[in-house]
XYZ file of C-alpha atoms in Angstrom:
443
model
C -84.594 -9.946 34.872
C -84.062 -8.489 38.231
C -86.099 -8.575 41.279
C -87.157 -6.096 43.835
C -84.498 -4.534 45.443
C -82.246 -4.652 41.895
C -80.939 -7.846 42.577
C -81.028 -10.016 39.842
C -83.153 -13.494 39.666
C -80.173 -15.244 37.175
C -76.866 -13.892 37.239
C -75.314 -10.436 38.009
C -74.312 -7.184 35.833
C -71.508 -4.839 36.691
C -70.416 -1.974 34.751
C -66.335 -1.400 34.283
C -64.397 1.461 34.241
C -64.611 1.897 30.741
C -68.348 2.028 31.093
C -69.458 -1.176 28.965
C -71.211 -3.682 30.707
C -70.297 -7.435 32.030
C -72.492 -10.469 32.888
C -71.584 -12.778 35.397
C -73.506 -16.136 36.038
C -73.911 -19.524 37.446
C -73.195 -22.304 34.803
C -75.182 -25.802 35.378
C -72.636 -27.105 37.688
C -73.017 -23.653 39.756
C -69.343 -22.398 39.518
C -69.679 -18.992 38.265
C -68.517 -17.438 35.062
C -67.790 -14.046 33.691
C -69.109 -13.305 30.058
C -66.840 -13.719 27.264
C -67.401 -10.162 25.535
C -68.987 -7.106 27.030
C -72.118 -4.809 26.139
C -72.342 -0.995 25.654
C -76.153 -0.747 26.860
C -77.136 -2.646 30.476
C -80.560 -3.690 28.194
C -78.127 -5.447 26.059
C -76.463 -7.479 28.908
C -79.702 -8.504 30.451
C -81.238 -9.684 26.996
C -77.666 -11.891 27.215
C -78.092 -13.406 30.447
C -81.831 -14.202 29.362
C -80.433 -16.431 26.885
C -78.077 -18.106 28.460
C -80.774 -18.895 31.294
C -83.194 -19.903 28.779
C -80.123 -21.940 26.816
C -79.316 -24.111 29.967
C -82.800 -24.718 31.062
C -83.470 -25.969 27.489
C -79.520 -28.018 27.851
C -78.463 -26.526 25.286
C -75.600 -24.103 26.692
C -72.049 -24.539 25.822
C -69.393 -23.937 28.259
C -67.342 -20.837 26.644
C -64.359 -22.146 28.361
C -64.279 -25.220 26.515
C -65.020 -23.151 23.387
C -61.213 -21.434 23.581
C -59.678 -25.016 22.551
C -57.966 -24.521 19.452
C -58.615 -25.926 16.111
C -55.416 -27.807 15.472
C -55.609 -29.229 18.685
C -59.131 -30.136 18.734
C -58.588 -31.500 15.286
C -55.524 -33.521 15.652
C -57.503 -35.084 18.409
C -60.099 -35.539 16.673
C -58.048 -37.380 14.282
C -56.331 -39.753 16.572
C -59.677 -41.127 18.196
C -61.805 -41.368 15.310
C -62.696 -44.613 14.861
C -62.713 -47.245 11.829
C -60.003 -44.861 9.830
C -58.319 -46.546 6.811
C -54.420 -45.721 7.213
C -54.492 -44.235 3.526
C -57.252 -41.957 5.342
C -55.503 -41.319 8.305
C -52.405 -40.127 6.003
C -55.062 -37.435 4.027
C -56.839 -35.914 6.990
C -53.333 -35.263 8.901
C -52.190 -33.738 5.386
C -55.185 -31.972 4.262
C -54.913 -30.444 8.302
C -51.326 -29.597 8.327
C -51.245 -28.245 4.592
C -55.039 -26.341 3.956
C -56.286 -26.097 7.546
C -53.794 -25.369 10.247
C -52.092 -22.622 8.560
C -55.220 -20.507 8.047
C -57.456 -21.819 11.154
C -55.310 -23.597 13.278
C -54.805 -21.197 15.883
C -58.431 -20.022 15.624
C -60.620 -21.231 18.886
C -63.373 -23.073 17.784
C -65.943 -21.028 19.271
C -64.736 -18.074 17.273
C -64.817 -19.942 14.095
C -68.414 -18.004 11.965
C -69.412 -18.855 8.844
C -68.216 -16.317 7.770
C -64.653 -17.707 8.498
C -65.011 -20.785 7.013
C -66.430 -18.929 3.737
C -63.563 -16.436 4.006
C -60.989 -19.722 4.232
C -62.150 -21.772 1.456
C -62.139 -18.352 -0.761
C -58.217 -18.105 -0.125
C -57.579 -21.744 -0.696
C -59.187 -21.393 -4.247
C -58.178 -17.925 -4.676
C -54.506 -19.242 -4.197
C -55.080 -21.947 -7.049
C -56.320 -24.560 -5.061
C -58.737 -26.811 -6.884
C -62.259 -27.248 -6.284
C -61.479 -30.529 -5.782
C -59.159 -30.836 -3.231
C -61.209 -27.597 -1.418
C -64.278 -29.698 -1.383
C -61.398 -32.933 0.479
C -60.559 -29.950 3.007
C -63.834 -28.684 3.490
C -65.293 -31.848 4.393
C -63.012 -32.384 7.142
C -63.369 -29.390 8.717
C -67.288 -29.862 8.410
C -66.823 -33.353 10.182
C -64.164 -32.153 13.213
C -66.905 -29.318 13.958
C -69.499 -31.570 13.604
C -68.182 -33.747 16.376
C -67.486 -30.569 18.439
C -71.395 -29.450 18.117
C -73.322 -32.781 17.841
C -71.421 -34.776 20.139
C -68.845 -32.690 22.752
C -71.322 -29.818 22.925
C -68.188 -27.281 22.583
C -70.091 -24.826 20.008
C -73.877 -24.436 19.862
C -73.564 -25.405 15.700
C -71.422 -26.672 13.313
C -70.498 -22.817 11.283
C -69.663 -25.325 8.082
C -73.066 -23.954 6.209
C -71.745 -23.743 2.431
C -73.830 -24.889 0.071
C -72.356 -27.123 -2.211
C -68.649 -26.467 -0.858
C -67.987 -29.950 0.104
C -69.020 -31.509 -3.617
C -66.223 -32.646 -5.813
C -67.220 -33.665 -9.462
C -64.899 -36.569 -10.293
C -63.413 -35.844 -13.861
C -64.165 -38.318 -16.338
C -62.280 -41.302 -16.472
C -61.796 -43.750 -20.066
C -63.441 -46.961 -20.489
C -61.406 -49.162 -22.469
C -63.026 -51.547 -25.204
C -62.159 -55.480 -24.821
C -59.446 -55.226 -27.615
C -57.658 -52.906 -25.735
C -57.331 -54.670 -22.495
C -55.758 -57.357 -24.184
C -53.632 -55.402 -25.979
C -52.440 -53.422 -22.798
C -52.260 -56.481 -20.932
C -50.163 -57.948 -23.418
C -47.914 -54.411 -24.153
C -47.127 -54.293 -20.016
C -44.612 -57.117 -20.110
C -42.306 -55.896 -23.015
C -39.184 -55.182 -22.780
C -36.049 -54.326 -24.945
C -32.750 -55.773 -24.995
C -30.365 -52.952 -24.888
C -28.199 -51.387 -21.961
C -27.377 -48.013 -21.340
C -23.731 -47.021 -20.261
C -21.959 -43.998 -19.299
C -18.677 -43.316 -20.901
C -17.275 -40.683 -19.438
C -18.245 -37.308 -17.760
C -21.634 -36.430 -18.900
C -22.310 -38.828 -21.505
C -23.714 -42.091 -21.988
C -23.845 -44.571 -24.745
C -26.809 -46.638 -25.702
C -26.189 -50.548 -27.434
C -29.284 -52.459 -28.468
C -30.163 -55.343 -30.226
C -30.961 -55.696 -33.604
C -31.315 -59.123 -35.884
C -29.844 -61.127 -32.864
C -26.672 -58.729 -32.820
C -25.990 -56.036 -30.181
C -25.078 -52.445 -31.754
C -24.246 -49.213 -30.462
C -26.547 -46.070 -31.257
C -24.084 -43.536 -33.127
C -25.588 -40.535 -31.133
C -23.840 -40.048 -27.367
C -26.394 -38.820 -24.729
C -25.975 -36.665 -22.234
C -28.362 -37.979 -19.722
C -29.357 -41.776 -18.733
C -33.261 -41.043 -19.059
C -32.674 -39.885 -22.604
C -30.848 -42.897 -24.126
C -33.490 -44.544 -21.708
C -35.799 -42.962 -23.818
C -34.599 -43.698 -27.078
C -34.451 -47.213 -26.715
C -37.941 -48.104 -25.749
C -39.057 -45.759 -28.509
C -36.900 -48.247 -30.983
C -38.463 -50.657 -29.194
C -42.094 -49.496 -30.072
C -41.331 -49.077 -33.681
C -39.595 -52.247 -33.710
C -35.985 -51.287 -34.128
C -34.558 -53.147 -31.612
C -35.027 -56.894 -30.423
C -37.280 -57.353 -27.031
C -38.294 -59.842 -24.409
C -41.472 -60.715 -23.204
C -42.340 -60.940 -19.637
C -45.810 -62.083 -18.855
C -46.229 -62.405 -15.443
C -48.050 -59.225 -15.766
C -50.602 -60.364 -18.238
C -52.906 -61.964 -16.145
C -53.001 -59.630 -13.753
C -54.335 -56.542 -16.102
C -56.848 -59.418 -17.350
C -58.052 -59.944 -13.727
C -57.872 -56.597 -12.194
C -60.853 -55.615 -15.275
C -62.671 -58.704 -15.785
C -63.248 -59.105 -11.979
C -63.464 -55.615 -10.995
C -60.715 -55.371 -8.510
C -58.877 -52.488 -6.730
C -54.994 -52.378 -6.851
C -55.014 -53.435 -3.520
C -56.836 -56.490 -3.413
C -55.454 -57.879 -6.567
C -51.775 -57.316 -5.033
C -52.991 -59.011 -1.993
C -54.373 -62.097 -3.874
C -52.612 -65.353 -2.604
C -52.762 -68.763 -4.588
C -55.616 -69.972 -2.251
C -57.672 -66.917 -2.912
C -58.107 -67.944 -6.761
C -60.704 -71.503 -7.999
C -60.315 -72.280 -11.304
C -62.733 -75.005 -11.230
C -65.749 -73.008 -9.892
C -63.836 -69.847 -11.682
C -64.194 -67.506 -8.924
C -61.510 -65.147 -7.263
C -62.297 -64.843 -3.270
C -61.582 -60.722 -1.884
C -60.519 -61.364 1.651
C -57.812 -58.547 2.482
C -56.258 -55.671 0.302
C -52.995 -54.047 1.093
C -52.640 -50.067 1.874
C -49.673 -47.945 1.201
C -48.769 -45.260 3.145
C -47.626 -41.805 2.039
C -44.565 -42.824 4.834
C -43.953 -45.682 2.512
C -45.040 -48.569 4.761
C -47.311 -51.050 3.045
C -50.144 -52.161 5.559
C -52.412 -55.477 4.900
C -55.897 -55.176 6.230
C -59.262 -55.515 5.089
C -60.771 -54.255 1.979
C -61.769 -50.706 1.530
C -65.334 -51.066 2.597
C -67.628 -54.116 4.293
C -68.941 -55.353 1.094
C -65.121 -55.518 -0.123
C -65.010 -58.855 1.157
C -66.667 -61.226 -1.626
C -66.364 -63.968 -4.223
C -66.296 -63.031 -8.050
C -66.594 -64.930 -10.628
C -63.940 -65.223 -13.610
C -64.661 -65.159 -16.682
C -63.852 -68.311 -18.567
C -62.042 -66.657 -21.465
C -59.074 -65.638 -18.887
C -58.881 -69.299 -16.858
C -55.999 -70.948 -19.066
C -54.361 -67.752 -18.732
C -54.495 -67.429 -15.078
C -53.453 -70.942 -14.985
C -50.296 -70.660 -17.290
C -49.746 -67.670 -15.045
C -49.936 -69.791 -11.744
C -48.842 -72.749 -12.924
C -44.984 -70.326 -13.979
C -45.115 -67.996 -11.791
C -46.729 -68.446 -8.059
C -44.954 -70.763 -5.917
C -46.930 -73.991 -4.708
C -47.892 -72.854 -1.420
C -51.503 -71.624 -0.738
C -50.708 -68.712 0.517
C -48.149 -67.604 -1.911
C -48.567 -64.577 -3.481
C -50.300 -64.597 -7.410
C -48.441 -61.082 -8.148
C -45.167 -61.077 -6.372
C -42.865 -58.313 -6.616
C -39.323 -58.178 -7.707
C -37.787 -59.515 -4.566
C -41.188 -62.149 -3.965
C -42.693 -59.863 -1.671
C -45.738 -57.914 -1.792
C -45.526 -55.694 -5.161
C -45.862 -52.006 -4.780
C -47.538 -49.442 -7.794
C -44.643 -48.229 -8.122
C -42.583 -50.871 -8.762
C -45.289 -52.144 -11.164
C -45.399 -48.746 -13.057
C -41.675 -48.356 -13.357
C -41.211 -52.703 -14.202
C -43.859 -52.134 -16.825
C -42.914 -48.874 -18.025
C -46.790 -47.959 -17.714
C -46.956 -44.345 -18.731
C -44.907 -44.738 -21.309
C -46.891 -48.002 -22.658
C -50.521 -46.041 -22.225
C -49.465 -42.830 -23.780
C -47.864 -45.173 -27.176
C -51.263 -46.386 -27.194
C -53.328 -43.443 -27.540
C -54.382 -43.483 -23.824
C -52.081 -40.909 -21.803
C -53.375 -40.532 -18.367
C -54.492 -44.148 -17.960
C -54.790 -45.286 -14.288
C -54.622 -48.788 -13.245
C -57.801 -47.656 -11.574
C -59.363 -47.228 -14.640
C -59.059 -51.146 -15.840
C -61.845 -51.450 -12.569
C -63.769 -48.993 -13.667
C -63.751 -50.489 -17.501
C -65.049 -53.691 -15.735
C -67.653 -52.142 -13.828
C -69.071 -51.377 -17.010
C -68.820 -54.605 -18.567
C -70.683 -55.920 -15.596
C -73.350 -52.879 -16.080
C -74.149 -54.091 -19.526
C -74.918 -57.606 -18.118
C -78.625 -55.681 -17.547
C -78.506 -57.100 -13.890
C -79.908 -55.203 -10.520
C -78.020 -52.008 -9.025
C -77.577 -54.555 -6.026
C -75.843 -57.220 -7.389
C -73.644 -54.875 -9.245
C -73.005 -53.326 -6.044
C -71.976 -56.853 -4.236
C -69.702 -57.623 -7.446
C -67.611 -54.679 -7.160
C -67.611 -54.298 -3.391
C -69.334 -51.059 -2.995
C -70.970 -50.709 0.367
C -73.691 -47.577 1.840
C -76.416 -47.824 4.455
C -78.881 -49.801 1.648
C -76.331 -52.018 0.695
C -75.196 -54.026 3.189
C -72.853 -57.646 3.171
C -76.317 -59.307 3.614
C -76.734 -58.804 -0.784
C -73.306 -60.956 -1.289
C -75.370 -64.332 0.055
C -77.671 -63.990 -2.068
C -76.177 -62.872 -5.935
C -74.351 -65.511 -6.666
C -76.765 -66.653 -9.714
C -76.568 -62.576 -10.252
C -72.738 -62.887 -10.440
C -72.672 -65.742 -12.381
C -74.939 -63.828 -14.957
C -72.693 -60.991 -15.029
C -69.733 -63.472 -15.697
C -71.268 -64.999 -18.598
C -72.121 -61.435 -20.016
C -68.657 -60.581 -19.943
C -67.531 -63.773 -21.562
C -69.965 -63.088 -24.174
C -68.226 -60.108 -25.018
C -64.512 -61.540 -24.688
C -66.277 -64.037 -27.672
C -67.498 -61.107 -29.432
C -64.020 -59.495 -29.776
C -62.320 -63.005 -31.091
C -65.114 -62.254 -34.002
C -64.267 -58.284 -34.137
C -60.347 -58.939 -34.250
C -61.266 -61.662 -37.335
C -62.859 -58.658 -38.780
C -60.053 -56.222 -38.284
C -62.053 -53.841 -35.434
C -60.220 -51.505 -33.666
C -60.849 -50.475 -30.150
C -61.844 -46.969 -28.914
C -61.812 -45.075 -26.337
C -64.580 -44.319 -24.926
C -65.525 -41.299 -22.075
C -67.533 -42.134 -19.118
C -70.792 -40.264 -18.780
């Protein structure tokens, strides 16, 4: 509004050559700024300056300098100080940036970033093929950077991530495996055939194998290693060729179910860590692997990761032959050592086990270690207990369930122990009676 005289109460207006108009006014800390975009009408540029007045009276104005940062930058910051990042998480958001964000928004200034832009980005990323999964990963991150930069920095006046329902990801269904057929898997893991594969000569390989105690050669020559490969663990799965046993990954299948662990805490499990008197397995750190390849040891995925579980009686003289031959006598020695005695990988464990190939020979293709948790989350749900002690046994953790539940389920665990041992009975009397396993699809 302007005074007598025409000189304005709050700010100044000057028309340029090209006969728009510009505002010019006095930010909080009184050094004076020039408008960011220019008006056609003078009515236009007053109505602006009213609402900038009115927006730092209020404190709500947003210095447009500090709007011009740009996205990758702000986010990469953004990145780098957030605090109480797993380094699995760490890995995603600098991917999810450098792959689905940066190349779309990255040089975009965050105060020119609409709604409209983030709508228009996410179409491209699924009109491209992208899934609405991994849009959902990508959208979320972006909705959390600008979140910081309108909540807490006070760089934009909102946060333009206002898609409904763009940040949900439906998980697909994953199998639930019936008793029978963690045992069988947990015995099928550690099989092995005796054979070699050699090469010959230029392009071809020969495969030998046992058979009746006597090594033979296969009459067909191969052109590739992963086919004779190949060949000889199918003879091996229709019994065609002799095979060793090795077990030390029997008890670790059992566990990783029947006490609900993650990959990463059961590879971090140390001698010390499992009681076989009170039967309980103690959660204390888990390791991480990096998409760099570095393997990281730190503390389980959330707070209520660190607990005690119990273990179902059914699997103690297993774990016990399995310590008792396999884990050195040192407390903190490791239960599942790798190949070399250090900390085993997944990878090594999928390729020593030959776990694809075992899963998909037993009906199951796509069958993640993951998925042995999940199968004993379920056993635990049909205990009957409490959402919370569920919670505490597997180690999930939100704002209602806090490490303060894990004091006080221990008769709740105990329960949900003896449930599960009532159904590793129930399958002795179902394998008597010839009962085959299922799978069965999570709903």
């Amino acid at each position: 509004m302007a005074n007598k005289n025409n000189h304005r109460r709050f700010g100044s207006i000057r028309q340029r050559e090209s006969g728009r108009y510009q505002i010019r006014y006095p930010g909080p800390d009184g050094r004076m700024r020039s408008g960011t975009e220019t008006y056609e009408r003078k009515s236009d540029a007053e109505r602006a300056l009213s609402l900038i007045e009115a927006a730092i009276i209020k404190g709500e104005w947003n210095d447009p300098e500090r709007g011009k940062i740009k996205l990758k930058d702000y986010a990469d910051t953004w990145i780098t100080q957030r605090p109480g990042l797993r380094p699995r998480t760490v890995d995603l958001y600098r991917w999810l940036l450098k792959k689905h964000i940066a190349p779309y928004l990255g040089n975009v200034q965050l105060a020119k970033i609409s709604t409209s832009t983030v709508r228009q980005w996410r179409a491209d990323l699924l009109g491209k093929g992208m899934s609405v999964g991994m849009a959902a990963k990508a959208y979320r991150l972006l909705r959390a950077v600008l979140m910081t930069a309108a909540e807490d920095d006070d760089i934009i006046p909102r946060n333009p991530c206002r898609i409904r329902g763009a940040g949900d990801e439906h998980a697909e269904e994953r199998p639930v495996l019936t008793v029978s057929q963690v045992f069988e898997l947990a015995e099928r893991v550690g099989v092995r055939p005796v054979g070699n594969v050699r090469k010959v000569k230029e392009g071809a390989y020969r495969l030998r194998f046992q058979r009746h105690g006597e090594m033979r050669t296969h009459p067909q020559v191969f052109l590739t290693r992963a086919e004779a490969d190949r060949v000889l663990w199918k003879m091996a799965a229709e019994k065609r060729t002799g095979s060793t046993q090795d077990r030390r990954f029997r008890a670790m299948v059992l566990l990783a179910t029947f006490a609900s662990l993650r990959w990463g805490e059961v590879s971090a499990l140390r001698r010390m860590d499992i009681d076989l008197k009170t039967r309980t397995v103690r959660v204390r750190v888990a390791f991480v692997e990096r998409s760099t390849g570095g393997l990281v040891l730190g503390p389980p995925k959330s707070k209520a990761g660190r607990r005690t579980i119990g273990i179902p009686q059914s699997i103690v003289p297993m774990l016990k032959k399995h310590m008792d031959t396999y884990v050195q006598d040192r407390p903190d020695a490791l239960m599942f050592p790798g190949a070399k005695g250090g900390p085993m990988r997944r990878s090594g464990f999928n390729t020593r086990t030959r776990w694809v190939d075992v899963v998909t020979d037993m009906g199951l293709p796509g069958l993640h270690f993951h998925d042995l948790r999940h199968t004993g989350n379920m056993l635990a749900a049909e205990s009957g207990v409490g959402l919370k002690d569920l919670m505490a046994r597997m180690g999930h953790d939100n704002v209602r369930a806090a490490m303060i539940y894990q004091h006080a389920v221990r008769g709740a665990d105990e329960a949900i122990t003896n449930a599960i041992d009532r159904q590793l009975e129930a399958r002795d009397d179902d394998d008597d009676e010839g009962t085959a396993g299922v799978l069965v699809p999570t709903g």
